[in-house]
CSV table of C-alpha atoms and ligand atoms in Angstrom, one decimal:
chain,number,residue,atom,x,y,z
E,1,MET,CA,0.0,0.0,0.0
E,2,PHE,CA,2.8,2.4,0.9
E,3,ASP,CA,5.3,1.0,-1.7
E,4,ASP,CA,6.1,4.4,-3.1
E,5,LEU,CA,7.7,5.5,0.2
E,6,LYS,CA,10.8,3.3,-0.5
E,7,GLY,CA,13.7,5.6,-0.8
E,8,ARG,CA,11.7,8.8,-0.1
E,9,ARG,CA,13.6,11.4,2.0
E,10,VAL,CA,11.5,12.2,5.1
E,11,LEU,CA,12.5,14.8,7.6
E,12,ILE,CA,10.6,14.5,10.9
E,13,THR,CA,11.1,17.2,13.5
E,14,GLY,CA,10.9,16.3,17.2
E,15,SER,CA,11.3,12.6,16.6
E,16,THR,CA,13.5,11.2,19.3
E,17,GLN,CA,10.5,9.8,21.2
E,18,GLY,CA,6.7,9.6,21.2
E,19,ILE,CA,4.6,10.2,18.1
E,20,GLY,CA,7.5,11.4,16.0
E,21,LEU,CA,9.7,8.4,16.8
E,22,ALA,CA,6.8,5.9,16.1
E,23,ALA,CA,6.3,7.7,12.7
E,24,ALA,CA,10.0,7.4,12.0
E,25,GLN,CA,10.0,3.7,12.8
E,26,ALA,CA,7.0,3.2,10.4
E,27,PHE,CA,8.8,5.0,7.6
E,28,ALA,CA,11.9,2.8,8.2
E,29,ARG,CA,9.8,-0.3,7.8
E,30,HIS,CA,8.8,1.1,4.4
E,31,GLY,CA,12.4,1.7,3.3
E,32,ALA,CA,12.4,5.5,3.6
E,33,LYS,CA,15.4,7.7,4.3
E,34,ILE,CA,14.6,9.4,7.5
E,35,GLY,CA,15.9,12.4,9.4
E,36,ILE,CA,15.4,12.2,13.2
E,37,ASN,CA,15.6,15.5,15.1
E,38,GLY,CA,15.6,16.6,18.7
E,39,ARG,CA,17.4,19.3,20.7
E,40,LYS,CA,20.1,16.9,21.5
E,41,ALA,CA,20.9,13.2,20.8
E,42,PRO,CA,19.1,10.8,23.1
E,43,ALA,CA,21.1,8.3,25.0
E,44,ASP,CA,19.8,5.4,22.9
E,45,LEU,CA,20.4,7.1,19.6
E,46,ASP,CA,22.7,4.5,18.1
E,47,ALA,CA,20.4,1.6,18.9
E,48,THR,CA,17.4,3.6,17.5
E,49,LEU,CA,19.2,4.3,14.2
E,50,GLN,CA,20.5,0.7,14.0
E,51,ALA,CA,16.9,-0.7,14.5
E,52,MET,CA,15.7,1.5,11.7
E,53,GLU,CA,18.4,0.3,9.4
E,54,SER,CA,17.6,-3.3,10.3
E,55,ALA,CA,13.9,-2.6,9.5
E,56,GLY,CA,14.9,-1.5,6.0
E,57,GLY,CA,15.3,2.2,6.3
E,58,GLU,CA,18.2,4.6,6.4
E,59,ALA,CA,18.2,7.1,9.2
E,60,ALA,CA,20.4,9.9,10.6
E,61,PHE,CA,20.1,12.3,13.5
E,62,PHE,CA,20.1,16.1,13.1
E,63,ALA,CA,20.4,18.0,16.3
E,64,GLY,CA,18.6,21.4,16.6
E,65,ASP,CA,16.4,23.3,18.9
E,66,LEU,CA,13.8,24.4,16.4
E,67,CYS,CA,12.5,27.2,18.6
E,68,SER,CA,15.3,29.1,16.8
E,69,SER,CA,14.8,30.0,13.1
E,70,ALA,CA,18.5,29.5,12.5
E,71,ALA,CA,18.3,26.0,13.8
E,72,CYS,CA,15.3,25.2,11.5
E,73,LYS,CA,17.5,26.3,8.5
E,74,ALA,CA,20.5,24.4,9.8
E,75,VAL,CA,18.5,21.1,10.3
E,76,VAL,CA,17.0,21.4,6.8
E,77,ASP,CA,20.5,22.2,5.3
E,78,ALA,CA,22.1,19.2,7.1
E,79,PHE,CA,19.4,16.8,6.0
E,80,VAL,CA,19.7,18.0,2.4
E,81,GLU,CA,23.5,17.6,2.5
E,82,ARG,CA,23.1,14.0,3.8
E,83,PHE,CA,20.2,12.8,1.6
E,84,GLY,CA,20.3,15.2,-1.4
E,85,GLY,CA,16.9,16.7,-1.0
E,86,ILE,CA,13.5,16.5,0.8
E,87,ASP,CA,10.4,14.7,-0.4
E,88,VAL,CA,8.4,14.8,2.8
E,89,LEU,CA,8.6,17.2,5.8
E,90,ILE,CA,6.8,16.3,9.0
E,91,ASN,CA,6.6,19.2,11.5
E,92,ASN,CA,6.1,17.2,14.6
E,93,ALA,CA,8.2,19.1,17.2
E,94,GLY,CA,5.8,20.7,19.7
E,95,GLY,CA,4.6,20.5,23.2
E,96,LEU,CA,2.9,22.3,26.1
E,97,VAL,CA,6.1,23.9,27.5
E,98,GLY,CA,4.1,24.4,30.7
E,99,ARG,CA,0.6,25.3,32.0
E,100,LYS,CA,-0.1,28.9,32.8
E,101,PRO,CA,-3.5,30.5,33.1
E,102,LEU,CA,-4.1,33.8,31.3
E,103,GLU,CA,-3.2,35.9,34.3
E,104,GLU,CA,0.3,34.3,34.5
E,105,ILE,CA,1.2,34.4,30.9
E,106,ASP,CA,4.3,36.7,30.3
E,107,ASP,CA,6.3,37.4,27.2
E,108,GLU,CA,8.8,34.7,27.9
E,109,PHE,CA,6.1,32.0,28.1
E,110,PHE,CA,4.3,33.4,25.1
E,111,ASP,CA,7.5,33.2,23.1
E,112,ALA,CA,8.4,29.7,24.3
E,113,VAL,CA,5.0,28.2,23.4
E,114,THR,CA,4.6,29.9,20.1
E,115,ASP,CA,8.3,29.4,19.1
E,116,LEU,CA,8.1,25.7,19.7
E,117,ASN,CA,4.7,25.0,18.1
E,118,ALA,CA,4.3,27.7,15.5
E,119,ARG,CA,7.6,29.3,14.6
E,120,SER,CA,9.3,25.9,14.3
E,121,ALA,CA,6.8,24.6,11.8
E,122,LEU,CA,6.7,27.8,9.8
E,123,MET,CA,10.5,28.3,9.5
E,124,THR,CA,11.3,24.6,8.9
E,125,THR,CA,8.7,24.6,6.1
E,126,LYS,CA,10.0,27.9,4.7
E,127,HIS,CA,13.6,26.5,4.4
E,128,ALA,CA,12.4,23.2,3.1
E,129,LEU,CA,10.2,24.8,0.4
E,130,PRO,CA,12.8,25.0,-2.4
E,131,HIS,CA,13.8,21.3,-1.9
E,132,LEU,CA,10.1,20.2,-1.8
E,133,ARG,CA,9.5,22.1,-5.1
E,134,GLN,CA,12.5,20.4,-6.6
E,135,SER,CA,11.3,17.0,-5.4
E,136,ALA,CA,7.9,17.5,-7.1
E,137,LYS,CA,9.6,18.7,-10.3
E,138,ASP,CA,12.1,15.8,-10.4
E,139,SER,CA,9.5,13.1,-9.5
E,140,GLY,CA,6.5,14.4,-11.4
E,141,GLN,CA,4.6,13.6,-8.3
E,142,THR,CA,3.7,15.7,-5.2
E,143,ALA,CA,5.9,16.4,-2.3
E,144,SER,CA,4.2,16.5,1.1
E,145,VAL,CA,4.3,18.7,4.2
E,146,ILE,CA,2.5,17.3,7.2
E,147,LEU,CA,1.8,19.5,10.3
E,148,VAL,CA,1.0,18.0,13.7
E,149,GLY,CA,-2.0,19.8,15.1
E,150,SER,CA,-4.1,18.8,18.1
E,151,VAL,CA,-7.6,18.3,19.5
E,152,ALA,CA,-6.6,21.4,21.5
E,153,GLY,CA,-6.6,23.3,18.3
E,154,TYR,CA,-10.4,22.9,18.2
E,155,THR,CA,-11.3,22.8,21.9
E,156,GLY,CA,-8.9,25.6,23.1
E,157,GLY,CA,-6.9,23.3,25.3
E,158,GLY,CA,-7.1,22.2,28.9
E,159,PRO,CA,-6.2,24.1,32.1
E,160,GLY,CA,-3.3,26.5,31.4
E,161,ALA,CA,-3.0,25.3,27.8
E,162,GLY,CA,-4.7,28.1,26.0
E,163,LEU,CA,-1.6,29.3,24.2
E,164,TYR,CA,-0.8,25.8,23.2
E,165,GLY,CA,-4.3,25.2,21.8
E,166,ALA,CA,-4.1,28.5,20.0
E,167,ALA,CA,-0.8,27.7,18.5
E,168,LYS,CA,-2.2,24.4,17.2
E,169,ALA,CA,-5.2,26.1,15.8
E,170,TRP,CA,-2.8,28.5,14.0
E,171,LEU,CA,-1.2,25.4,12.4
E,172,HIS,CA,-4.6,24.0,11.4
E,173,ASN,CA,-5.3,27.4,9.7
E,174,ILE,CA,-2.0,28.5,8.1
E,175,GLN,CA,-1.8,25.4,5.9
E,176,LYS,CA,-4.9,26.9,4.1
E,177,ASN,CA,-2.7,29.8,2.9
E,178,TRP,CA,0.1,27.4,1.9
E,179,VAL,CA,-2.3,25.3,-0.1
E,180,ALA,CA,-3.6,28.4,-1.9
E,181,PHE,CA,-0.2,29.5,-2.9
E,182,HIS,CA,2.0,26.4,-3.3
E,183,THR,CA,-0.2,23.7,-4.7
E,184,LYS,CA,0.9,24.6,-8.3
E,185,GLU,CA,4.4,23.9,-7.2
E,186,GLY,CA,3.4,20.3,-6.5
E,187,ILE,CA,3.4,20.5,-2.7
E,188,ARG,CA,0.6,19.1,-0.6
E,189,PHE,CA,0.0,20.3,3.0
E,190,ASN,CA,-2.0,18.3,5.5
E,191,THR,CA,-2.4,18.1,9.2
E,192,VAL,CA,-2.5,15.1,11.5
E,193,SER,CA,-4.4,16.1,14.6
E,194,PRO,CA,-3.9,13.7,17.6
E,195,GLY,CA,-6.3,13.5,20.5
E,196,THR,CA,-4.7,12.2,23.7
E,197,PHE,CA,-1.7,9.9,23.2
E,198,ASP,CA,0.3,8.1,25.8
E,199,THR,CA,3.6,9.9,25.5
E,200,ALA,CA,5.9,12.1,27.7
E,201,PHE,CA,3.5,14.9,26.8
E,202,HIS,CA,1.3,13.6,29.6
E,203,ALA,CA,4.1,13.0,32.1
E,204,ASP,CA,2.4,15.5,34.5
E,205,LYS,CA,-0.6,13.1,34.9
E,206,ASP,CA,-0.7,10.2,37.4
E,207,GLU,CA,-2.7,7.1,36.6
E,208,ALA,CA,-5.8,8.4,38.3
E,209,ALA,CA,-5.7,11.6,36.1
E,210,LYS,CA,-5.2,9.5,33.0
E,211,ALA,CA,-8.2,7.3,33.9
E,212,ARG,CA,-10.3,10.5,34.3
E,213,VAL,CA,-9.3,11.8,30.9
E,214,SER,CA,-10.0,8.3,29.4
E,215,THR,CA,-13.6,8.5,30.5
E,216,GLY,CA,-14.0,11.4,28.0
E,217,ILE,CA,-12.7,9.3,25.1
E,218,PRO,CA,-15.3,7.0,23.5
E,219,MET,CA,-12.6,4.4,23.0
E,220,GLY,CA,-11.9,4.7,26.7
E,221,ARG,CA,-8.2,5.0,26.5
E,222,PHE,CA,-5.2,7.1,25.3
E,223,GLY,CA,-3.9,6.4,21.9
E,224,LYS,CA,-0.6,4.7,21.4
E,225,PRO,CA,2.1,6.5,19.2
E,226,GLU,CA,2.2,3.6,16.7
E,227,GLU,CA,-1.6,4.2,16.2
E,228,CYS,CA,-0.9,7.6,14.8
E,229,ALA,CA,2.0,6.5,12.6
E,230,PRO,CA,0.0,5.2,9.6
E,231,THR,CA,-1.6,8.6,9.1
E,232,PHE,CA,1.8,10.1,8.4
E,233,LEU,CA,2.5,7.3,5.9
E,234,PHE,CA,-0.8,8.0,4.2
E,235,PHE,CA,-0.2,11.8,3.8
E,236,ALA,CA,3.4,11.1,2.7
E,237,SER,CA,2.5,8.6,0.0
E,238,HIS,CA,1.6,10.2,-3.3
E,239,GLY,CA,-0.1,7.0,-4.3
E,240,CYS,CA,-2.4,7.1,-1.3
E,241,SER,CA,-3.1,10.9,-1.0
E,242,GLY,CA,-1.9,12.5,-4.2
E,243,TYR,CA,-5.2,14.4,-4.5
E,244,ILE,CA,-5.6,15.3,-0.9
E,245,THR,CA,-4.4,18.6,0.4
E,246,GLY,CA,-5.4,21.2,3.0
E,247,GLN,CA,-7.1,18.6,5.3
E,248,VAL,CA,-6.9,17.9,9.0
E,249,LEU,CA,-7.1,14.2,9.9
E,250,ASP,CA,-8.2,13.6,13.5
E,251,VAL,CA,-6.8,10.6,15.3
E,252,ASN,CA,-8.5,10.7,18.6
E,253,GLY,CA,-10.6,7.7,19.5
E,254,GLY,CA,-13.7,9.7,19.0
E,255,GLN,CA,-12.7,12.3,21.6
E,256,PHE,CA,-13.7,15.2,19.4
E,257,MET,CA,-15.7,15.1,16.2
E,258,PRO,CA,-15.4,18.5,14.4
W,301,NAD,P1,6.9,14.1,23.2
W,301,NAD,O1,7.2,15.1,24.3
W,301,NAD,O2,7.1,12.6,23.5
W,301,NAD,O3,7.8,14.3,21.9
W,301,NAD,C1,8.1,15.6,21.5
W,301,NAD,C2,9.3,15.5,20.6
W,301,NAD,O4,9.7,16.9,20.3
W,301,NAD,C3,10.6,14.9,21.3
W,301,NAD,O5,11.2,14.1,20.3
W,301,NAD,C4,11.4,16.1,21.7
W,301,NAD,O6,12.8,15.8,21.7
W,301,NAD,C5,11.1,17.1,20.5
W,301,NAD,N1,11.3,18.5,20.8
W,301,NAD,C6,10.8,19.2,21.9
W,301,NAD,N2,11.2,20.4,21.9
W,301,NAD,C7,12.0,20.6,20.7
W,301,NAD,C8,12.7,21.6,20.1
W,301,NAD,N3,12.7,22.8,20.7
W,301,NAD,N4,13.4,21.4,19.0
W,301,NAD,C9,13.3,20.2,18.4
W,301,NAD,N5,12.7,19.1,18.9
W,301,NAD,C10,12.0,19.3,20.1
W,301,NAD,O7,5.4,14.4,22.8
W,301,NAD,P2,4.4,13.7,21.7
W,301,NAD,O8,3.2,13.5,22.4
W,301,NAD,O9,5.1,12.7,20.9
W,301,NAD,O10,4.2,15.0,20.8
W,301,NAD,C11,4.5,15.1,19.4
W,301,NAD,C12,3.6,16.1,18.7
W,301,NAD,O11,2.2,15.7,18.9
W,301,NAD,C13,3.7,17.5,19.4
W,301,NAD,O12,3.6,18.4,18.3
W,301,NAD,C14,2.5,17.6,20.3
W,301,NAD,O13,2.1,18.9,20.5
W,301,NAD,C15,1.5,16.8,19.4
W,301,NAD,N6,0.3,16.3,20.2
W,301,NAD,C16,0.5,15.4,21.2
W,301,NAD,C17,-0.6,14.9,21.8
W,301,NAD,C18,-0.5,13.9,22.9
W,301,NAD,O14,-1.6,13.6,23.6
W,301,NAD,N7,0.6,13.2,23.2
W,301,NAD,C19,-1.9,15.4,21.5
W,301,NAD,C20,-2.0,16.3,20.5
W,301,NAD,C21,-0.9,16.7,19.8
């Protein structure tokens, strides 16, 4: 089904753990060339890369704190130097940063949340754009940009997560502009919007809190990162989604039905 992913050059930001890592592992199983990114190399990096190679992929790590626009460019440049171009960009780096109610939000917190969730995706996409254009031209097929939104982008987010929710809504929205102005260049833009997934993102919740959240999910449980991974394969594959752009795909166990 995802045969056309073999050899595709896929840069996944924020992919040392959680949803991004599970996506990278899925691409590896389909023979892709994968760029893993995080602020710094995780302790188990060698084993992670080796496992991806054994699964049939080719993977390399590109360090960079994508809150910085310069780092977004540096990671794109390093990936292109290693793999010769970019066919698929997945803007997965993101997170809560912290929880602050409106009265406690200051400039520093505003910058931290919006830099991580909005600036990182915008700047990485900007710097990847010439390479994505080239990929589409060379292959005669579409290149793909995938954003990672959130159920919070619709609901506004939980306690102290208003800025995070707004940043994710910003992502859901900005791809509409990119679709309007870059589709003719052969680039598709879609968003994967997870509900509640069992990753470090929820490290601030104990088991009782997780059980309470689960009662609000029709499937009665958190998602597992590997359950989100196939949606990235789908949007990356021209064969599967070559006529799909500007969409938000919700992966949330029925938690929210926009
Ligand atoms: P996670 O904390 O396990 O993973 C986040 C990844 O981003 C890690 O690999 C981390 O190293 C990387 N990262 C963090 N800051 C970075 C930076 N400044 N520069 C580069 N990389 C950085 O969380 P996750 O749940 O796997 O989250 C992945 C994406 O999914 C995020 O965008 C998150 O907002 C989104 N999301 C998660 C959930 C959920 O319930 N887990 C729900 C909706 C959306």
